mmCIF file of C-alpha atoms in Angstrom:
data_model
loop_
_atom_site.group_PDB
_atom_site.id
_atom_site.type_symbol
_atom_site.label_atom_id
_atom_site.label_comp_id
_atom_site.label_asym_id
_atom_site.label_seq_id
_atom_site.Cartn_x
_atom_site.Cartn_y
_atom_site.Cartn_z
ATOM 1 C CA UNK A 1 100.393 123.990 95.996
ATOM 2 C CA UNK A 2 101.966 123.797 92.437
ATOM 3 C CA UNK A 3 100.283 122.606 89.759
ATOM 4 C CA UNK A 4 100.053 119.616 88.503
ATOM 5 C CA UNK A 5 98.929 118.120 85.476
ATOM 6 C CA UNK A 6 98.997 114.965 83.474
ATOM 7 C CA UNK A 7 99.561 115.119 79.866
ATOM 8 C CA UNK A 8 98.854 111.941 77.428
ATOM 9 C CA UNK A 9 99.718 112.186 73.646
ATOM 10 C CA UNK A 10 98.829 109.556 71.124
ATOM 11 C CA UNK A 11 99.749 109.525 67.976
ATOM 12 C CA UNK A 12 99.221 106.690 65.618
ATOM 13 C CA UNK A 13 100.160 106.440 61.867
ATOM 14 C CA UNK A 14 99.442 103.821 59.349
ATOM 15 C CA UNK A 15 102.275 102.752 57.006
ATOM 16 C CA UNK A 16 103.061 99.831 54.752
ATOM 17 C CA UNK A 17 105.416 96.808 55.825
ATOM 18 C CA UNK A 18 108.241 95.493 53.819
ATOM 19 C CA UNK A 19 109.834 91.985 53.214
ATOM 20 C CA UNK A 20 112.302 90.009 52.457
ATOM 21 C CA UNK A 21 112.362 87.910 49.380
ATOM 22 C CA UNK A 22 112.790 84.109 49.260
ATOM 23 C CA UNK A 23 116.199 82.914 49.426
ATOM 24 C CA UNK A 24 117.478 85.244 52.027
ATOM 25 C CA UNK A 25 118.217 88.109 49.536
ATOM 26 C CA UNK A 26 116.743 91.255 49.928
ATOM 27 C CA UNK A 27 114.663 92.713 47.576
ATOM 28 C CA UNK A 28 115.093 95.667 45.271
ATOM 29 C CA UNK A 29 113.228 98.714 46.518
ATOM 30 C CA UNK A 30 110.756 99.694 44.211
ATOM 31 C CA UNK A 31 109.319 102.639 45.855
ATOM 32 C CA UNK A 32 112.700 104.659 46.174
ATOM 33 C CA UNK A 33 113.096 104.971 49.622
ATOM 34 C CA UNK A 34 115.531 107.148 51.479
ATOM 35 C CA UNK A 35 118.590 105.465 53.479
ATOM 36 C CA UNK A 36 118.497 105.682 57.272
ATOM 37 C CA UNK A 37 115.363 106.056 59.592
ATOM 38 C CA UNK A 38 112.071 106.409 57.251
ATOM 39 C CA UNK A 39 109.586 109.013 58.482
ATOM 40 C CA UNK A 40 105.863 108.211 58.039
ATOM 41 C CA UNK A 41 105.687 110.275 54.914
ATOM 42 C CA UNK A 42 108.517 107.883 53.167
ATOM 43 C CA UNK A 43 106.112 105.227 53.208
ATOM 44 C CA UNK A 44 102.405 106.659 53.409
ATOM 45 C CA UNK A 45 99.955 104.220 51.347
ATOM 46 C CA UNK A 46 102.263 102.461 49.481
ATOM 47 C CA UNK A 47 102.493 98.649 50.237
ATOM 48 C CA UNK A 48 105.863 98.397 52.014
ATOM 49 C CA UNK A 49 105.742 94.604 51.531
ATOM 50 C CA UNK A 50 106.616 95.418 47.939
ATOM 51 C CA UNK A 51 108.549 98.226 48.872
ATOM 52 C CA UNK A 52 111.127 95.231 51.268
ATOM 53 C CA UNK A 53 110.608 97.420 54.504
ATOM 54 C CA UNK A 54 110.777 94.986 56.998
ATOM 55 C CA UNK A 55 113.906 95.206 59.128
ATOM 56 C CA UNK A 56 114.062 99.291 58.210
ATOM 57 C CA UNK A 57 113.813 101.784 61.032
ATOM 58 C CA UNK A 58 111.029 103.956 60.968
ATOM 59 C CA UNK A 59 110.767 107.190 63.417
ATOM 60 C CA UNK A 60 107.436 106.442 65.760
ATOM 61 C CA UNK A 61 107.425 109.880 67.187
ATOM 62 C CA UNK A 62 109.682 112.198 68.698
ATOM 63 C CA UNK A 63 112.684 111.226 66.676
ATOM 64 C CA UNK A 64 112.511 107.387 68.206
ATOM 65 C CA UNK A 65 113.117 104.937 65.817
ATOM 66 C CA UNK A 66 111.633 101.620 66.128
ATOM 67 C CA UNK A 67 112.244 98.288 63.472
ATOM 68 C CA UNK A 68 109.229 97.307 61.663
ATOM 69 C CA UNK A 69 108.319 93.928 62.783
ATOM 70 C CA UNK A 70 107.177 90.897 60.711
ATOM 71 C CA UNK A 71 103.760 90.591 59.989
ATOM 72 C CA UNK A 72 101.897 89.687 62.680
ATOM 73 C CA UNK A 73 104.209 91.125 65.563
ATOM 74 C CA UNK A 74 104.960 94.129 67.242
ATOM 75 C CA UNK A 75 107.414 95.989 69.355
ATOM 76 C CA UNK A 76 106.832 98.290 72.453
ATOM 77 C CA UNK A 77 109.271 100.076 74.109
ATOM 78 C CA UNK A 78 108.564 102.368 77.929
ATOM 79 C CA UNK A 79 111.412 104.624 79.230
ATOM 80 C CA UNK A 80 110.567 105.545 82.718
ATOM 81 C CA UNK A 81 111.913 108.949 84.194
ATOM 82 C CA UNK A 82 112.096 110.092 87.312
ATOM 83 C CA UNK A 83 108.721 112.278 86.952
ATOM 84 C CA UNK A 84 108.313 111.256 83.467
ATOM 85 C CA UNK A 85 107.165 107.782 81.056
ATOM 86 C CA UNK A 86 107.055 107.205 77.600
ATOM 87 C CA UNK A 87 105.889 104.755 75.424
ATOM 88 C CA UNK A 88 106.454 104.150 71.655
ATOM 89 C CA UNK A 89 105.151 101.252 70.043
ATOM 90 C CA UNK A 90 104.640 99.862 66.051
ATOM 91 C CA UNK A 91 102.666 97.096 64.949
ATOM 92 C CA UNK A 92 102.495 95.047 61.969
ATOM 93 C CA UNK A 93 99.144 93.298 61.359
ATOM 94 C CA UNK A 94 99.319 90.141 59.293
ATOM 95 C CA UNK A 95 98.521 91.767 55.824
ATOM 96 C CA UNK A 96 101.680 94.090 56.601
ATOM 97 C CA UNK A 97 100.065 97.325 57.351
ATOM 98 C CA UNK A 98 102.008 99.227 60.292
ATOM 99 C CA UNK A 99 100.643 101.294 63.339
ATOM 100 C CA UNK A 100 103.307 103.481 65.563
ATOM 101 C CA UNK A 101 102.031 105.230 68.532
ATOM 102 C CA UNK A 102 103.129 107.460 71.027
ATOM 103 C CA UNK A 103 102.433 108.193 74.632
ATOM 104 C CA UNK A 104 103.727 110.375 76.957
ATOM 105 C CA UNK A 105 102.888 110.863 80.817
ATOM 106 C CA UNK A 106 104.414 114.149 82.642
ATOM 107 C CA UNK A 107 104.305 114.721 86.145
ATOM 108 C CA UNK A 108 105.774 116.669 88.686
ATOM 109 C CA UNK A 109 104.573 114.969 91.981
ATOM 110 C CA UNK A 110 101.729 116.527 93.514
ATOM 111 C CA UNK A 111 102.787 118.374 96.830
ATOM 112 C CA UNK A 112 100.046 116.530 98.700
ATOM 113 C CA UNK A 113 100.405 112.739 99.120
ATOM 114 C CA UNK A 114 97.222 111.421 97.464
ATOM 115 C CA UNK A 115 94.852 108.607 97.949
ATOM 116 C CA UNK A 116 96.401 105.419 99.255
ATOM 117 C CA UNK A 117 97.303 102.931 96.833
ATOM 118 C CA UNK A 118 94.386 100.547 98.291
ATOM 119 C CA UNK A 119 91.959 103.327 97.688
ATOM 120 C CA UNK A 120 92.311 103.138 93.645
ATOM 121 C CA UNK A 121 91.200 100.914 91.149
ATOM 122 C CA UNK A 122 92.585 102.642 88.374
ATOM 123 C CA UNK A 123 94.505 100.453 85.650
ATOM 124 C CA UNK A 124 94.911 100.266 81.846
ATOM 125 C CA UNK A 125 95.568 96.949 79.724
ATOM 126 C CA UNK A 126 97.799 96.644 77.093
ATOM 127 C CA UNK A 127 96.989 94.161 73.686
ATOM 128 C CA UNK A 128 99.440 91.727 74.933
ATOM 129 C CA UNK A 129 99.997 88.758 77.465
ATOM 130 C CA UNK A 130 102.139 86.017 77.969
ATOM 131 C CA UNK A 131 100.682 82.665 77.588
ATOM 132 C CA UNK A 132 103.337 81.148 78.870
ATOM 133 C CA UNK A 133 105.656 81.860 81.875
ATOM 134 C CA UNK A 134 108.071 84.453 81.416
ATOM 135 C CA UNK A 135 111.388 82.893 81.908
ATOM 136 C CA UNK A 136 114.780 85.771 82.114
ATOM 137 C CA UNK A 137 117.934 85.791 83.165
ATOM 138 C CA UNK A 138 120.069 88.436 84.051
ATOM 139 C CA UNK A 139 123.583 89.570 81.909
ATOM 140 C CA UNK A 140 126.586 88.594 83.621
ATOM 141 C CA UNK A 141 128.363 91.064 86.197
ATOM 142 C CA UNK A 142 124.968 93.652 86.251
ATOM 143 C CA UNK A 143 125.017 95.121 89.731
ATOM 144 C CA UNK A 144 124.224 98.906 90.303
ATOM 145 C CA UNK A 145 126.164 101.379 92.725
ATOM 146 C CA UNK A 146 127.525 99.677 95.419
ATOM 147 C CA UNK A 147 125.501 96.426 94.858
ATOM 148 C CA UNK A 148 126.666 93.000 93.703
ATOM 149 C CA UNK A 149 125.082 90.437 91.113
ATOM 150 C CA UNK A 150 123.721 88.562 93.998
ATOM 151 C CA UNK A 151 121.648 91.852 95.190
ATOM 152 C CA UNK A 152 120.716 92.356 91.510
ATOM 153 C CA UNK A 153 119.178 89.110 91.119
ATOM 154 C CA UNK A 154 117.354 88.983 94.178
ATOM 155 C CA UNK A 155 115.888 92.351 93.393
ATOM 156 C CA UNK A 156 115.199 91.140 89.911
ATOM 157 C CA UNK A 157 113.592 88.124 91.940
ATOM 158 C CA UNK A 158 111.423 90.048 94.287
ATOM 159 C CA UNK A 159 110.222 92.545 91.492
ATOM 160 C CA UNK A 160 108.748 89.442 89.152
ATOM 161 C CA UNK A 161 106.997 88.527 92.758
ATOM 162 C CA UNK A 162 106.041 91.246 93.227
ATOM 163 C CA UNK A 163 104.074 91.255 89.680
ATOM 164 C CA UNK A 164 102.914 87.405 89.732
ATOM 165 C CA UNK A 165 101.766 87.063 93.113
ATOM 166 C CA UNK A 166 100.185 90.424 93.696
ATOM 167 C CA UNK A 167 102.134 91.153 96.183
ATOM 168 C CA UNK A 168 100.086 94.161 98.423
ATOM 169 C CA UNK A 169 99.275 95.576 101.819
ATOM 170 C CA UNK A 170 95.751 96.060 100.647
ATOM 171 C CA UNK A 171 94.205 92.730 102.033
ATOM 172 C CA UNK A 172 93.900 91.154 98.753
ATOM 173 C CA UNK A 173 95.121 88.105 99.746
ATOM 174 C CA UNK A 174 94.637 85.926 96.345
ATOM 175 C CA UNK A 175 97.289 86.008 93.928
ATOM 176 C CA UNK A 176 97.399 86.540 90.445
ATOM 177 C CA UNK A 177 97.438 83.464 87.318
ATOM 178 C CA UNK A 178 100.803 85.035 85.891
ATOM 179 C CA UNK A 179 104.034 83.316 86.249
ATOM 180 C CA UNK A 180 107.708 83.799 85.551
ATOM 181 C CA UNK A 181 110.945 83.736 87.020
ATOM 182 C CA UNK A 182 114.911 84.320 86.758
ATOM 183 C CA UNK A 183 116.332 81.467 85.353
ATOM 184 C CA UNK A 184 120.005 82.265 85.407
ATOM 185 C CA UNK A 185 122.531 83.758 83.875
ATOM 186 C CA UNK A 186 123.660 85.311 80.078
ATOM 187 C CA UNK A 187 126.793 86.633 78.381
ATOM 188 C CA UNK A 188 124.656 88.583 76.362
ATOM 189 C CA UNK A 189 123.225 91.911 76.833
ATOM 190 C CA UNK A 190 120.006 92.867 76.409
ATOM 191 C CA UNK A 191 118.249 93.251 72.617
ATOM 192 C CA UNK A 192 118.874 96.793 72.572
ATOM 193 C CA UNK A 193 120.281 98.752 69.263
ATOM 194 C CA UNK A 194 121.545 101.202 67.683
ATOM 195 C CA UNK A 195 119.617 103.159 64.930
ATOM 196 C CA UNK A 196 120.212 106.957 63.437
ATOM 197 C CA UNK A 197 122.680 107.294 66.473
ATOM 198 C CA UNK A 198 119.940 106.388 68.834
ATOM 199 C CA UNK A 199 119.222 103.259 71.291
ATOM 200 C CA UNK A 200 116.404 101.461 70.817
ATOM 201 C CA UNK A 201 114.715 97.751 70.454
ATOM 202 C CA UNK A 202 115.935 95.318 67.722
ATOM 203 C CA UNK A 203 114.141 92.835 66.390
ATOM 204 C CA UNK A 204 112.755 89.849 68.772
ATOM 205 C CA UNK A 205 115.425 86.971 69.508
ATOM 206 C CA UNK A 206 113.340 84.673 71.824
ATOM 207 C CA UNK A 207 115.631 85.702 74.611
ATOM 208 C CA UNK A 208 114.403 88.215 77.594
ATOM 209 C CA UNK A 209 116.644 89.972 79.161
ATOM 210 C CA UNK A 210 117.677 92.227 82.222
ATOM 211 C CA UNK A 211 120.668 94.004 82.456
ATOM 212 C CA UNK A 212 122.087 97.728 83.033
ATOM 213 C CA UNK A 213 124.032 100.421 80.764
ATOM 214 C CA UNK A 214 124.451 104.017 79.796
ATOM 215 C CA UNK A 215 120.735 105.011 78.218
ATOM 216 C CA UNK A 216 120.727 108.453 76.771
ATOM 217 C CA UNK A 217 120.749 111.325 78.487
ATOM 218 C CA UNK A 218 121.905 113.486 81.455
ATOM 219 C CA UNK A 219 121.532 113.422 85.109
ATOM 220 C CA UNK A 220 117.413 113.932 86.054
ATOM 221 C CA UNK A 221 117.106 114.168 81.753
ATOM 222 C CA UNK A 222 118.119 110.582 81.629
ATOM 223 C CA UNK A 223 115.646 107.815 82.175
ATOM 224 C CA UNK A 224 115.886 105.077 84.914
ATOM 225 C CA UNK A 225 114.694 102.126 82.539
ATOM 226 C CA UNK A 226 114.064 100.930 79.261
ATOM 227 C CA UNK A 227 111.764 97.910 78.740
ATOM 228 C CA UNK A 228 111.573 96.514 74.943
ATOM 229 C CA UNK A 229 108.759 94.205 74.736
ATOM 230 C CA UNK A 230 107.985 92.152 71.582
ATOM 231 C CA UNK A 231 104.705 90.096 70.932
ATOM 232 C CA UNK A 232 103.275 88.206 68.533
ATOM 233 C CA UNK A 233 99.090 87.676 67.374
ATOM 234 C CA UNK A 234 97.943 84.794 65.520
ATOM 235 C CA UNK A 235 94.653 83.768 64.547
ATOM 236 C CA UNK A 236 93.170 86.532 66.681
ATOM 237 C CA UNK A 237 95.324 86.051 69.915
ATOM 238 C CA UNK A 238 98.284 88.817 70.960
ATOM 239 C CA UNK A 239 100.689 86.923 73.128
ATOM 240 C CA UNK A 240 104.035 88.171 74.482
ATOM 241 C CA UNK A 241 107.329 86.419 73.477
ATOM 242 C CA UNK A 242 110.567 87.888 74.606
ATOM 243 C CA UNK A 243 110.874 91.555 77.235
ATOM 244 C CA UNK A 244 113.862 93.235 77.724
ATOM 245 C CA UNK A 245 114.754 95.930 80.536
ATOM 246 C CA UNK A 246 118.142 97.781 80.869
ATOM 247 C CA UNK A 247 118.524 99.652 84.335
ATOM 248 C CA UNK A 248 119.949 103.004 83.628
ATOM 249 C CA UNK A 249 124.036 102.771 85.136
ATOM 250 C CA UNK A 250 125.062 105.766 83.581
ATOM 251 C CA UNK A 251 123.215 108.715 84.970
ATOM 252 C CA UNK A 252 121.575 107.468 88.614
ATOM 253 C CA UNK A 253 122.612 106.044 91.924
ATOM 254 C CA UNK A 254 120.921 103.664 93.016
ATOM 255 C CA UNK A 255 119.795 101.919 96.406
ATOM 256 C CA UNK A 256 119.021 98.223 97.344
ATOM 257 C CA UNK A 257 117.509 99.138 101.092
ATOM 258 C CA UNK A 258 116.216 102.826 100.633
ATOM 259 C CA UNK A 259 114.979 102.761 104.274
ATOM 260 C CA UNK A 260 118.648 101.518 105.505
ATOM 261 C CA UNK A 261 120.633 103.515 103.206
ATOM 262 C CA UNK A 262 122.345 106.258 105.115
ATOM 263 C CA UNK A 263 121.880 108.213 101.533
ATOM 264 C CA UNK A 264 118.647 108.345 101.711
ATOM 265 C CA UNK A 265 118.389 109.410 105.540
ATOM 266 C CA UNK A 266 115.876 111.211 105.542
ATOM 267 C CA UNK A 267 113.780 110.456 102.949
ATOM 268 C CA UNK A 268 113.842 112.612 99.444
ATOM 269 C CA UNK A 269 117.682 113.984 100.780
ATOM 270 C CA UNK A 270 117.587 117.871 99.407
ATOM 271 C CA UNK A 271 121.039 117.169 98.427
ATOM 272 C CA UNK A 272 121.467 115.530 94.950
ATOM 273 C CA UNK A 273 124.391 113.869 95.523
ATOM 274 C CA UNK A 274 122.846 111.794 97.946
ATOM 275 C CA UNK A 275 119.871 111.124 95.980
ATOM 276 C CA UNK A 276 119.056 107.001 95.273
ATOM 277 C CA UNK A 277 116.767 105.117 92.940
ATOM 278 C CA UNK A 278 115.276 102.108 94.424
ATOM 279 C CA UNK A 279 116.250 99.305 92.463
ATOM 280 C CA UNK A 280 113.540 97.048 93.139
ATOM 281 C CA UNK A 281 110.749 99.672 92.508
ATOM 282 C CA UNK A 282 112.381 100.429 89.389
ATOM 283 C CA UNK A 283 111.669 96.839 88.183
ATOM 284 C CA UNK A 284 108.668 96.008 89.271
ATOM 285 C CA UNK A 285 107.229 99.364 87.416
ATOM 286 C CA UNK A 286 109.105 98.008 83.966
ATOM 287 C CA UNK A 287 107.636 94.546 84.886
ATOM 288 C CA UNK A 288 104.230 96.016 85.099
ATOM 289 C CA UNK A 289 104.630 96.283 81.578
ATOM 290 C CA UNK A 290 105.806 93.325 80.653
ATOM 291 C CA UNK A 291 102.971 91.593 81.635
ATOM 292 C CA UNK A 292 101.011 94.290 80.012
ATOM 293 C CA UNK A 293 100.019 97.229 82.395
ATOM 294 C CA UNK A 294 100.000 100.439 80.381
ATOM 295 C CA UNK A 295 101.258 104.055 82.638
ATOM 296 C CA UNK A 296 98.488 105.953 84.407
ATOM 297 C CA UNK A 297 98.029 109.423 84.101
ATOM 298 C CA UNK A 298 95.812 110.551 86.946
ATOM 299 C CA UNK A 299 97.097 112.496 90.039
ATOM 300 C CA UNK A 300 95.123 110.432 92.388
ATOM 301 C CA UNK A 301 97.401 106.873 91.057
ATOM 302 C CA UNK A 302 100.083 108.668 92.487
ATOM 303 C CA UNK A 303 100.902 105.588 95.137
ATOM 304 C CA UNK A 304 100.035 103.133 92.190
ATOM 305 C CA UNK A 305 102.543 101.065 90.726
ATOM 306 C CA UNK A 306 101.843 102.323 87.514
ATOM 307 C CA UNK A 307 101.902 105.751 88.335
ATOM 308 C CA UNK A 308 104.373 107.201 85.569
ATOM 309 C CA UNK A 309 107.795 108.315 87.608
ATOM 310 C CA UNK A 310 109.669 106.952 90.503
ATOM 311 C CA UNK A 311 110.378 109.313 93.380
ATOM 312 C CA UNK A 312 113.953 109.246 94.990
ATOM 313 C CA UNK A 313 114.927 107.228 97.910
ATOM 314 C CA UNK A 314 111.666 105.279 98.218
ATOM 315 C CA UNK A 315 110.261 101.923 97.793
ATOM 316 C CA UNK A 316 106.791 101.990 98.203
ATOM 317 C CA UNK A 317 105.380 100.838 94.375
ATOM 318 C CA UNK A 318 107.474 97.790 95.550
ATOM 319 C CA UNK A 319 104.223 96.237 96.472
ATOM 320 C CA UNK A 320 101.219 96.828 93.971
ATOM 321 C CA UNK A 321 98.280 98.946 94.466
ATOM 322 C CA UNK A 322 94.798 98.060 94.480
ATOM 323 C CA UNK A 323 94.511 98.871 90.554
ATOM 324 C CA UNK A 324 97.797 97.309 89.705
ATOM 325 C CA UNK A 325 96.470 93.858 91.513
ATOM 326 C CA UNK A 326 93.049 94.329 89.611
ATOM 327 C CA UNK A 327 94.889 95.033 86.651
ATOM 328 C CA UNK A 328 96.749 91.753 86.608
ATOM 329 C CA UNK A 329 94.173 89.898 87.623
ATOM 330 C CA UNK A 330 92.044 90.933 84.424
ATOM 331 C CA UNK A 331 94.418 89.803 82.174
ATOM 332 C CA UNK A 332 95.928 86.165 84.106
ATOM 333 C CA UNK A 333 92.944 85.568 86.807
ATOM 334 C CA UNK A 334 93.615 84.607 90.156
ATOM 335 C CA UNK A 335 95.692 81.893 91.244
#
């Protein structure tokens, strides 16, 4: 059997935030920063509020640039890979100090097929959680491969479902107390930007969004998803406020009905041509982090949810593990 092995970096720095002055006009920089993306260095202890940082780009590891929030908030944004997740975050707490952090889960697929998803526990909690239902709609004319809007949305449907209810085969029959739904449709795309040449999160706009584009990359270098989520903490109390996910178009093919799709007869199709993504797996992974489920790293999660990678033409982290369901129910109760 090959081996296997999970790897988890964190990184976390600790710079100063920036601000705008009244009026609307920016202020002078004081400090002498450098144009473009600031690197941890650029900013170290100085107070960035006095330095008018907010709004700059500042590289959170690995060359990803991320927008310093407004006191108070934060931004976190997970690429998922085929075998691979990532996660980059920054923080600003309310006296405008910043924390970045970096996380990365690698994985091959073990050869053997694991515990069962109702035989682990395993889960991780983010800071955040919506207080409120998580309400998204879906950019206009989004379908993937051969699908339409309509299958889109009702895999965009399914995957929130799939996250809110608890949806399992593990006899855990109670639901979970988080809530959300598609609400319709958007001309706009998803809050994504571009900083230093680079894709990445803006700055919160109230709206959450799915859609799909080109992310960066190549064919099995590329990832599947991006998921920008932005929350806010006051008075002691992180809550989310807007999520965006963009479905990877570019790179993949992708599948609606992996057990129906001649592609993907048989399952995991040596042939890469003929390899899909399951669309509806794919989103209820990124959803897992919306409603704040962080990436697992052990080889026995392998059938979780929140295992970190997707393998090819199947759809079984459609429904949620044992951990994912306890997961969720830690942080919204049961319903």
């Amino acid at each position: 059997m090959k081996s296997t092995r999970a790897i988890t970096i964190l990184i976390s720095l600790t710079l100063g935030v920036g601000q705008l002055t009244t009026g609307g006009a920016v202020a002078a920089d004081p400090c002498g920063l450098p144009r473009g993306v600031l690197k941890a260095s650029d900013l170290a202890t100085r107070s960035a509020i006095e330095c008018g940082a907010v709004g700059r780009f500042v590289d959170a590891g690995d060359g990803v640039p991320l927008q310093v929030q407004p006191p108070g908030s934060s931004v976190t944004l997970d690429m998922l890979y085929p075998n691979e997740a990532r996660t980059y975050s920054l923080a600003t707490d309310d006296k405008g100090m910043v924390t970045t952090g970096v996380q990365v889960m690698r994985d091959r697929f073990p050869d053997l097929p694991g515990p069962s998803a109702c035989e682990r526990d395993t889960y991780i909690l983010r800071s955040y959680k919506w207080y409120r239902p998580w309400l998204f709609r879906t950019t206009k004319g989004t379908a993937l491969t051969n699908g339409s809007q309509a299958d889109f949305d009702a895999a965009a449907r399914r995957s929130v479902v799939n996250m809110t209810r608890g949806r399992n085969t593990c006899g855990m029959r109670e639901g979970t107390g988080a809530s959300g739904a598609l609400i319709g449709h958007t001309s706009r795309g998803g809050n994504f930007v571009y900083a230093d040449g680079q894709t990445t999160c803006g700055a919160s706009d109230g709206h959450s969004v799915i859609d799909a584009g080109d992310l960066p990359g190549g064919f099995l270098e590329a990832t599947l998803a991006w998921t920008c989520t932005w929350a806010e903490t006051r008075h002691g109390v992180t809550q989310a406020v807007s999520a965006d996910i963009r479905m990877n178009n570019g790179d993949y093919k992708w599948t609606y009905n992996p057990t129906r799709d001649p592609a993907c007869i048989p399952a995991q199709p040596p042939d890469q041509d003929r390899w899909r993504y399951d669309v509806e797996s794919v989103l209820t992974h990124e959803m897992g982090h919306v409603y704040g489920l962080v990436n697992l790293s052990a080889d026995e999660d392998i059938n979780l949810t929140m295992y970190p990678g997707v393998r090819r033409c199947t759809g079984h982290v459609r429904t949620l593990g044992r951990g994912d369901v306890l997961g969720m129910r830690a942080l919204y109760g049961r319903r």
